[in-house]
């Protein structure tokens, strides 16, 4: 007996595998673009969750503020050590450039937060061999891993 898998099911399964791979295998250093000390912003709370799950967070914001005890940097290029994942909290119009910078600094994966979508950036990033997810939140996904 054979089982037919629809394209949608296969895509969903592939995306779930990518989410799991990024959260468990891509590495533990996460540059969070758009993270500032503003407690009212989603990036602030997501960064705290990532820290609770053992990730090293690296704030990336023009103000280069220290957030959750971690020193900030004005840009990805300013970070003086390797970054595994770039988590993007900027609007979709700016996100593609951030994904391109993530490739340039040698990140292994790019994560576009809820509401951040850029299909062309997704294609460029995955074509370059990086894992990528769009329009999802690691703070929602990581507790699901069990």
XYZ file of N, CA, C and O in Angstrom:
584
model
N 0.844 -1.178 0.000
C 0.000 0.000 0.000
C 0.889 1.241 0.000
O 1.792 1.362 0.804
N 0.650 2.152 -0.924
C 1.448 3.367 -0.981
C 0.656 4.522 -0.382
O -0.565 4.521 -0.362
N 1.401 5.490 0.099
C 0.789 6.673 0.698
C 1.137 7.863 -0.178
O 2.309 8.112 -0.453
N 0.125 8.553 -0.625
C 0.350 9.757 -1.413
C 0.472 10.951 -0.474
O -0.355 11.144 0.408
N 1.487 11.730 -0.684
C 1.679 12.945 0.100
C 1.462 14.114 -0.837
O 2.096 14.201 -1.889
N 0.585 15.010 -0.449
C 0.338 16.177 -1.288
C 1.531 17.112 -1.224
O 2.351 17.056 -0.315
N 1.618 17.985 -2.199
C 2.695 18.974 -2.220
C 2.642 19.837 -0.978
O 3.673 20.148 -0.382
N 1.443 20.224 -0.556
C 1.294 21.052 0.641
C 1.812 20.323 1.874
O 2.546 20.886 2.674
N 1.447 19.043 2.018
C 1.928 18.266 3.160
C 3.441 18.127 3.135
O 4.101 18.232 4.165
N 3.992 17.891 1.968
C 5.441 17.758 1.844
C 6.136 19.069 2.190
O 7.170 19.080 2.871
N 5.578 20.187 1.745
C 6.149 21.496 2.050
C 6.094 21.764 3.550
O 7.068 22.239 4.137
N 4.950 21.460 4.164
C 4.812 21.669 5.609
C 5.807 20.807 6.375
O 6.425 21.257 7.329
N 5.956 19.546 5.967
C 6.899 18.652 6.635
C 8.316 19.186 6.480
O 9.091 19.200 7.423
N 8.671 19.624 5.281
C 9.999 20.168 5.034
C 10.251 21.402 5.896
O 11.335 21.565 6.459
N 9.249 22.280 5.992
C 9.395 23.490 6.807
C 9.571 23.129 8.280
O 10.401 23.718 8.972
N 8.824 22.160 8.759
C 8.956 21.718 10.155
C 10.357 21.158 10.404
O 10.957 21.398 11.455
N 10.887 20.419 9.443
C 12.241 19.882 9.573
C 13.271 21.012 9.615
O 14.240 20.946 10.368
N 13.050 22.043 8.815
C 13.964 23.187 8.810
C 13.905 23.919 10.143
O 14.947 24.286 10.701
N 12.709 24.133 10.668
C 12.554 24.778 11.980
C 13.330 23.982 13.026
O 14.120 24.539 13.798
N 13.135 22.677 13.060
C 13.820 21.818 14.036
C 15.335 21.889 13.855
O 16.086 22.010 14.821
N 15.783 21.841 12.607
C 17.224 21.878 12.321
C 17.842 23.189 12.809
O 18.907 23.193 13.426
N 17.164 24.306 12.560
C 17.694 25.601 12.997
C 17.734 25.673 14.519
O 18.724 26.106 15.101
N 16.666 25.233 15.168
C 16.595 25.354 16.618
C 17.490 24.375 17.363
O 17.894 24.642 18.491
N 17.808 23.236 16.741
C 18.597 22.237 17.462
C 19.983 21.998 16.886
O 20.849 21.501 17.594
N 20.197 22.341 15.616
C 21.466 21.959 15.017
C 22.272 23.059 14.373
O 23.448 22.863 14.071
N 21.675 24.221 14.152
C 22.393 25.278 13.432
C 23.449 25.949 14.298
O 24.390 26.531 13.791
N 23.289 25.869 15.604
C 24.215 26.518 16.522
C 23.471 27.399 17.506
O 22.280 27.658 17.355
N 24.200 27.837 18.520
C 23.553 28.525 19.632
C 23.775 30.032 19.683
O 23.335 30.678 20.621
N 24.455 30.611 18.701
C 24.666 32.060 18.708
C 23.699 32.706 17.724
O 23.798 32.480 16.515
N 22.759 33.464 18.284
C 21.686 34.079 17.500
C 21.830 35.594 17.503
O 21.691 36.226 18.561
N 22.121 36.184 16.355
C 22.089 37.640 16.203
C 20.635 38.032 15.977
O 19.980 37.486 15.082
N 20.147 38.935 16.791
C 18.747 39.337 16.696
C 18.691 40.775 16.190
O 18.950 41.719 16.940
N 18.388 40.905 14.899
C 18.384 42.209 14.238
C 17.081 42.926 14.568
O 15.991 42.427 14.292
N 17.233 44.097 15.187
C 16.074 44.870 15.630
C 15.874 44.799 17.134
O 14.941 45.394 17.669
N 16.760 44.099 17.849
C 16.639 43.956 19.304
C 17.229 45.171 20.001
O 18.395 45.492 19.816
N 16.377 45.822 20.787
C 16.814 46.960 21.596
C 16.362 46.720 23.034
O 15.778 45.686 23.349
N 16.602 47.683 23.888
C 16.201 47.561 25.288
C 14.726 47.909 25.513
O 14.268 47.937 26.649
N 13.988 48.155 24.446
C 12.563 48.485 24.551
C 11.787 47.220 24.926
O 11.557 46.343 24.101
N 11.354 47.144 26.181
C 10.655 45.962 26.700
C 9.295 45.737 26.038
O 8.751 44.644 26.112
N 8.770 46.744 25.382
C 7.472 46.634 24.724
C 7.525 45.991 23.340
O 6.484 45.692 22.765
N 8.713 45.771 22.837
C 8.859 45.193 21.498
C 8.949 43.672 21.582
O 9.513 43.104 22.513
N 8.422 43.008 20.564
C 8.419 41.544 20.535
C 9.833 40.971 20.608
O 10.060 39.941 21.252
N 10.795 41.615 19.972
C 12.170 41.111 19.963
C 12.709 40.939 21.381
O 13.448 39.992 21.658
N 12.337 41.823 22.272
C 12.827 41.769 23.650
C 12.382 40.475 24.330
O 13.172 39.770 24.952
N 11.099 40.155 24.206
C 10.569 38.934 24.811
C 11.086 37.674 24.150
O 11.406 36.690 24.828
N 11.192 37.675 22.832
C 11.693 36.506 22.110
C 13.145 36.232 22.506
O 13.534 35.082 22.735
N 13.940 37.288 22.624
C 15.340 37.112 23.022
C 15.431 36.461 24.406
O 16.275 35.582 24.632
N 14.560 36.861 25.326
C 14.557 36.266 26.664
C 14.226 34.778 26.599
O 14.847 33.962 27.295
N 13.275 34.407 25.759
C 12.924 32.990 25.607
C 14.108 32.215 25.032
O 14.461 31.131 25.518
N 14.738 32.749 24.000
C 15.894 32.071 23.411
C 16.998 31.865 24.449
O 17.600 30.786 24.514
N 17.238 32.865 25.296
C 18.233 32.717 26.355
C 17.846 31.599 27.324
O 18.690 30.796 27.713
N 16.581 31.547 27.702
C 16.123 30.492 28.622
C 16.351 29.107 28.043
O 16.538 28.151 28.783
N 16.336 29.000 26.724
C 16.556 27.718 26.070
C 18.014 27.522 25.664
O 18.326 26.681 24.822
N 18.912 28.305 26.242
C 20.341 28.081 26.065
C 21.001 28.757 24.881
O 22.158 28.466 24.572
N 20.291 29.643 24.210
C 20.888 30.342 23.070
C 21.622 31.598 23.550
O 21.178 32.273 24.473
N 22.736 31.894 22.923
C 23.435 33.157 23.160
C 22.817 34.179 22.218
O 22.838 33.986 20.994
N 22.295 35.241 22.764
C 21.689 36.262 21.914
C 22.682 37.403 21.709
O 23.474 37.727 22.583
N 22.634 37.978 20.520
C 23.491 39.101 20.160
C 22.583 40.206 19.626
O 22.067 40.097 18.509
N 22.363 41.265 20.428
C 21.519 42.362 19.952
C 22.166 43.098 18.779
O 23.352 43.432 18.827
N 21.375 43.324 17.721
C 21.848 44.096 16.566
C 20.824 45.197 16.327
O 19.668 44.931 15.984
N 21.261 46.415 16.549
C 20.382 47.585 16.457
C 21.277 48.805 16.287
O 22.378 48.835 16.846
N 20.839 49.815 15.545
C 21.690 51.000 15.365
C 22.178 51.613 16.680
O 23.270 52.182 16.731
N 21.425 51.470 17.771
C 21.832 52.016 19.070
C 22.902 51.162 19.753
O 23.526 51.612 20.714
N 23.088 49.927 19.308
C 24.095 49.011 19.869
C 23.996 48.924 21.389
O 24.992 48.967 22.096
N 22.781 48.755 21.884
C 22.539 48.690 23.323
C 22.814 47.298 23.883
O 22.668 46.298 23.183
N 23.184 47.258 25.167
C 23.260 45.991 25.880
C 21.835 45.577 26.231
O 21.058 46.378 26.758
N 21.487 44.329 25.908
C 20.141 43.817 26.170
C 20.274 42.437 26.801
O 21.050 41.609 26.317
N 19.524 42.199 27.847
C 19.574 40.909 28.555
C 21.014 40.535 28.915
O 21.399 39.365 28.847
N 21.827 41.537 29.247
C 23.203 41.290 29.659
C 24.185 41.057 28.528
O 25.377 40.829 28.769
N 23.733 41.137 27.291
C 24.604 40.909 26.135
C 24.880 42.228 25.415
O 23.952 42.975 25.113
N 26.153 42.519 25.118
C 26.470 43.765 24.411
C 25.897 43.765 23.000
O 25.870 42.735 22.331
N 25.461 44.935 22.571
C 24.870 45.069 21.254
C 25.860 45.569 20.224
O 26.925 46.111 20.553
N 25.483 45.389 18.964
C 26.287 45.831 17.830
C 25.386 46.585 16.872
O 24.205 46.263 16.732
N 25.945 47.567 16.192
C 25.156 48.408 15.288
C 24.769 47.676 14.005
O 23.764 48.009 13.380
N 25.546 46.666 13.613
C 25.248 45.916 12.389
C 25.789 44.499 12.520
O 26.630 44.220 13.386
N 25.342 43.616 11.644
C 25.868 42.255 11.630
C 27.367 42.251 11.365
O 28.119 41.477 11.958
N 27.817 43.120 10.479
C 29.239 43.182 10.121
C 30.120 43.586 11.302
O 31.317 43.278 11.316
N 29.550 44.244 12.301
C 30.317 44.681 13.472
C 30.555 43.571 14.494
O 31.379 43.725 15.392
N 29.863 42.459 14.385
C 29.993 41.378 15.361
C 31.341 40.688 15.138
O 31.595 40.169 14.049
N 32.199 40.651 16.184
C 33.560 40.147 15.996
C 33.736 38.640 16.195
O 34.859 38.165 16.374
N 32.658 37.886 16.146
C 32.725 36.431 16.323
C 31.676 35.792 15.424
O 30.777 36.472 14.929
N 31.764 34.489 15.206
C 30.807 33.824 14.316
C 29.375 33.841 14.862
O 29.149 33.710 16.066
N 28.439 33.990 13.954
C 27.013 33.963 14.262
C 26.414 32.766 13.537
O 26.696 32.551 12.354
N 25.599 31.996 14.252
C 24.987 30.821 13.652
C 23.669 31.137 12.953
O 23.421 30.693 11.840
N 22.816 31.898 13.636
C 21.476 32.199 13.132
C 21.252 33.706 13.215
O 21.597 34.331 14.211
N 20.647 34.264 12.173
C 20.250 35.675 12.179
C 18.731 35.704 12.232
O 18.048 35.222 11.326
N 18.211 36.245 13.338
C 16.776 36.354 13.593
C 16.371 37.789 13.268
O 16.929 38.732 13.831
N 15.419 37.959 12.357
C 15.139 39.274 11.760
C 13.814 39.844 12.235
O 12.751 39.289 11.959
N 13.913 40.976 12.948
C 12.756 41.703 13.462
C 12.631 43.071 12.797
O 12.336 44.046 13.467
N 12.880 43.153 11.517
C 12.674 44.411 10.794
C 11.550 44.187 9.796
O 11.187 43.052 9.517
N 11.005 45.273 9.262
C 9.869 45.070 8.355
C 10.329 44.411 7.052
O 11.499 44.424 6.699
N 9.375 43.825 6.380
C 9.658 43.012 5.198
C 10.439 43.769 4.129
O 11.239 43.160 3.409
N 10.236 45.081 4.016
C 10.944 45.867 3.008
C 12.451 45.903 3.254
O 13.234 46.091 2.322
N 12.866 45.731 4.501
C 14.285 45.785 4.863
C 14.894 44.409 5.081
O 16.115 44.261 5.144
N 14.056 43.402 5.208
C 14.507 42.069 5.613
C 15.429 41.406 4.589
O 16.369 40.697 4.971
N 15.182 41.607 3.322
C 16.008 40.977 2.296
C 17.464 41.390 2.401
O 18.367 40.553 2.260
N 17.697 42.654 2.661
C 19.075 43.134 2.818
C 19.736 42.485 4.031
O 20.928 42.163 3.996
N 18.965 42.269 5.087
C 19.512 41.614 6.280
C 19.862 40.158 5.963
O 20.908 39.660 6.370
N 19.001 39.481 5.216
C 19.295 38.098 4.816
C 20.578 38.043 3.988
O 21.403 37.139 4.173
N 20.764 39.011 3.110
C 21.986 39.067 2.305
C 23.214 39.272 3.201
O 24.254 38.637 3.009
N 23.094 40.143 4.204
C 24.194 40.371 5.150
C 24.490 39.103 5.950
O 25.653 38.809 6.246
N 23.434 38.360 6.306
C 23.626 37.110 7.043
C 24.490 36.144 6.236
O 25.389 35.490 6.781
N 24.224 36.057 4.940
C 25.048 35.214 4.073
C 26.491 35.705 4.069
O 27.431 34.918 4.159
N 26.661 37.016 3.968
C 27.997 37.604 3.882
C 28.825 37.344 5.134
O 30.047 37.193 5.038
N 28.196 37.288 6.306
C 28.971 37.068 7.538
C 29.140 35.573 7.844
O 29.750 35.210 8.841
N 28.570 34.714 7.004
C 28.756 33.284 7.188
C 27.778 32.605 8.129
O 28.058 31.508 8.623
N 26.623 33.224 8.366
C 25.605 32.584 9.200
C 25.137 31.290 8.538
O 25.214 31.138 7.319
N 24.652 30.370 9.350
C 24.158 29.090 8.833
C 22.673 29.130 8.511
O 22.182 28.315 7.738
N 21.960 30.070 9.147
C 20.510 30.111 8.981
C 19.989 31.527 9.177
O 20.612 32.347 9.856
N 18.815 31.778 8.581
C 18.118 33.056 8.723
C 16.690 32.751 9.141
O 16.055 31.846 8.606
N 16.215 33.535 10.096
C 14.853 33.354 10.607
C 14.121 34.681 10.487
O 14.512 35.653 11.119
N 13.075 34.729 9.653
C 12.232 35.923 9.549
C 11.052 35.737 10.505
O 10.328 34.754 10.422
N 10.876 36.696 11.383
C 9.848 36.642 12.410
C 8.433 36.702 11.830
O 8.243 36.968 10.644
N 7.452 36.486 12.697
C 6.045 36.598 12.304
C 5.803 37.917 11.581
O 6.237 38.971 12.052
N 5.170 37.853 10.447
C 4.859 39.051 9.673
C 5.967 39.511 8.747
O 5.780 40.445 7.975
N 7.137 38.890 8.823
C 8.256 39.277 7.964
C 8.341 38.260 6.820
O 8.645 37.089 7.033
N 8.045 38.731 5.604
C 8.002 37.854 4.433
C 8.694 38.543 3.259
O 8.420 39.707 2.970
N 9.591 37.809 2.626
C 10.249 38.281 1.408
C 10.642 37.031 0.623
O 11.670 36.402 0.906
N 9.809 36.658 -0.329
C 10.020 35.423 -1.096
C 11.331 35.452 -1.872
O 12.023 34.435 -1.980
N 11.697 36.596 -2.423
C 12.947 36.693 -3.181
C 14.149 36.478 -2.263
O 15.107 35.785 -2.635
N 14.112 37.045 -1.077
C 15.197 36.841 -0.111
C 15.274 35.381 0.310
O 16.364 34.825 0.461
N 14.112 34.757 0.479
C 14.071 33.341 0.834
C 14.771 32.513 -0.250
O 15.607 31.662 0.055
N 14.447 32.789 -1.499
C 15.053 32.051 -2.607
C 16.565 32.272 -2.660
O 17.335 31.308 -2.814
N 17.012 33.517 -2.523
C 18.452 33.810 -2.552
C 19.182 33.100 -1.415
O 20.270 32.551 -1.598
N 18.570 33.120 -0.250
C 19.203 32.570 0.945
C 19.289 31.053 0.877
O 20.346 30.469 1.135
N 18.198 30.407 0.516
C 18.211 28.946 0.434
C 19.049 28.470 -0.754
O 19.725 27.452 -0.647
N 19.037 29.221 -1.857
C 19.889 28.871 -3.003
C 21.368 28.922 -2.629
O 22.183 28.198 -3.200
N 21.702 29.778 -1.655
C 23.089 29.892 -1.188
C 23.439 28.804 -0.171
O 24.563 28.757 0.334
N 22.457 27.950 0.147
C 22.730 26.824 1.031
C 22.413 27.044 2.500
O 22.713 26.177 3.328
N 21.824 28.178 2.836
C 21.448 28.427 4.224
C 20.044 27.917 4.485
O 19.193 27.924 3.591
N 19.790 27.491 5.717
C 18.429 27.188 6.129
C 17.715 28.504 6.383
O 18.324 29.480 6.826
N 16.407 28.513 6.112
C 15.634 29.733 6.348
C 14.179 29.399 6.602
O 13.629 28.482 5.985
N 13.577 30.142 7.521
C 12.133 30.103 7.717
C 11.629 31.541 7.713
O 12.365 32.473 8.018
N 10.364 31.679 7.324
C 9.731 32.996 7.273
C 8.413 32.955 8.023
O 7.733 31.927 8.055
N 8.072 34.119 8.587
C 6.746 34.333 9.173
C 6.460 33.329 10.301
O 5.353 32.829 10.425
N 7.492 33.066 11.112
C 7.342 32.182 12.271
C 8.138 32.760 13.424
O 9.000 33.615 13.217
N 7.884 32.271 14.621
C 8.564 32.789 15.799
C 9.251 31.659 16.559
O 8.591 30.695 16.951
N 10.568 31.781 16.808
C 11.260 30.721 17.540
C 10.766 30.572 18.974
O 10.825 29.490 19.541
N 10.257 31.641 19.564
C 9.744 31.558 20.939
C 8.480 30.702 20.995
O 8.173 30.131 22.041
N 7.779 30.591 19.890
C 6.607 29.702 19.798
C 7.073 28.294 19.461
O 6.565 27.307 20.005
N 8.038 28.183 18.577
C 8.470 26.886 18.068
C 9.346 26.100 19.032
O 9.216 24.887 19.129
N 10.255 26.767 19.745
C 11.234 26.038 20.545
C 10.595 25.222 21.680
O 11.030 24.087 21.919
N 9.558 25.706 22.364
C 8.953 24.852 23.403
C 8.275 23.608 22.826
O 8.127 22.606 23.532
N 7.876 23.651 21.572
C 7.238 22.507 20.927
C 8.179 21.345 20.675
O 7.742 20.231 20.399
N 9.473 21.612 20.723
C 10.452 20.573 20.425
C 10.485 19.479 21.498
O 10.935 18.377 21.236
N 10.008 19.838 22.701
C 9.969 18.858 23.789
C 11.296 18.560 24.266
O 11.903 17.773 24.707
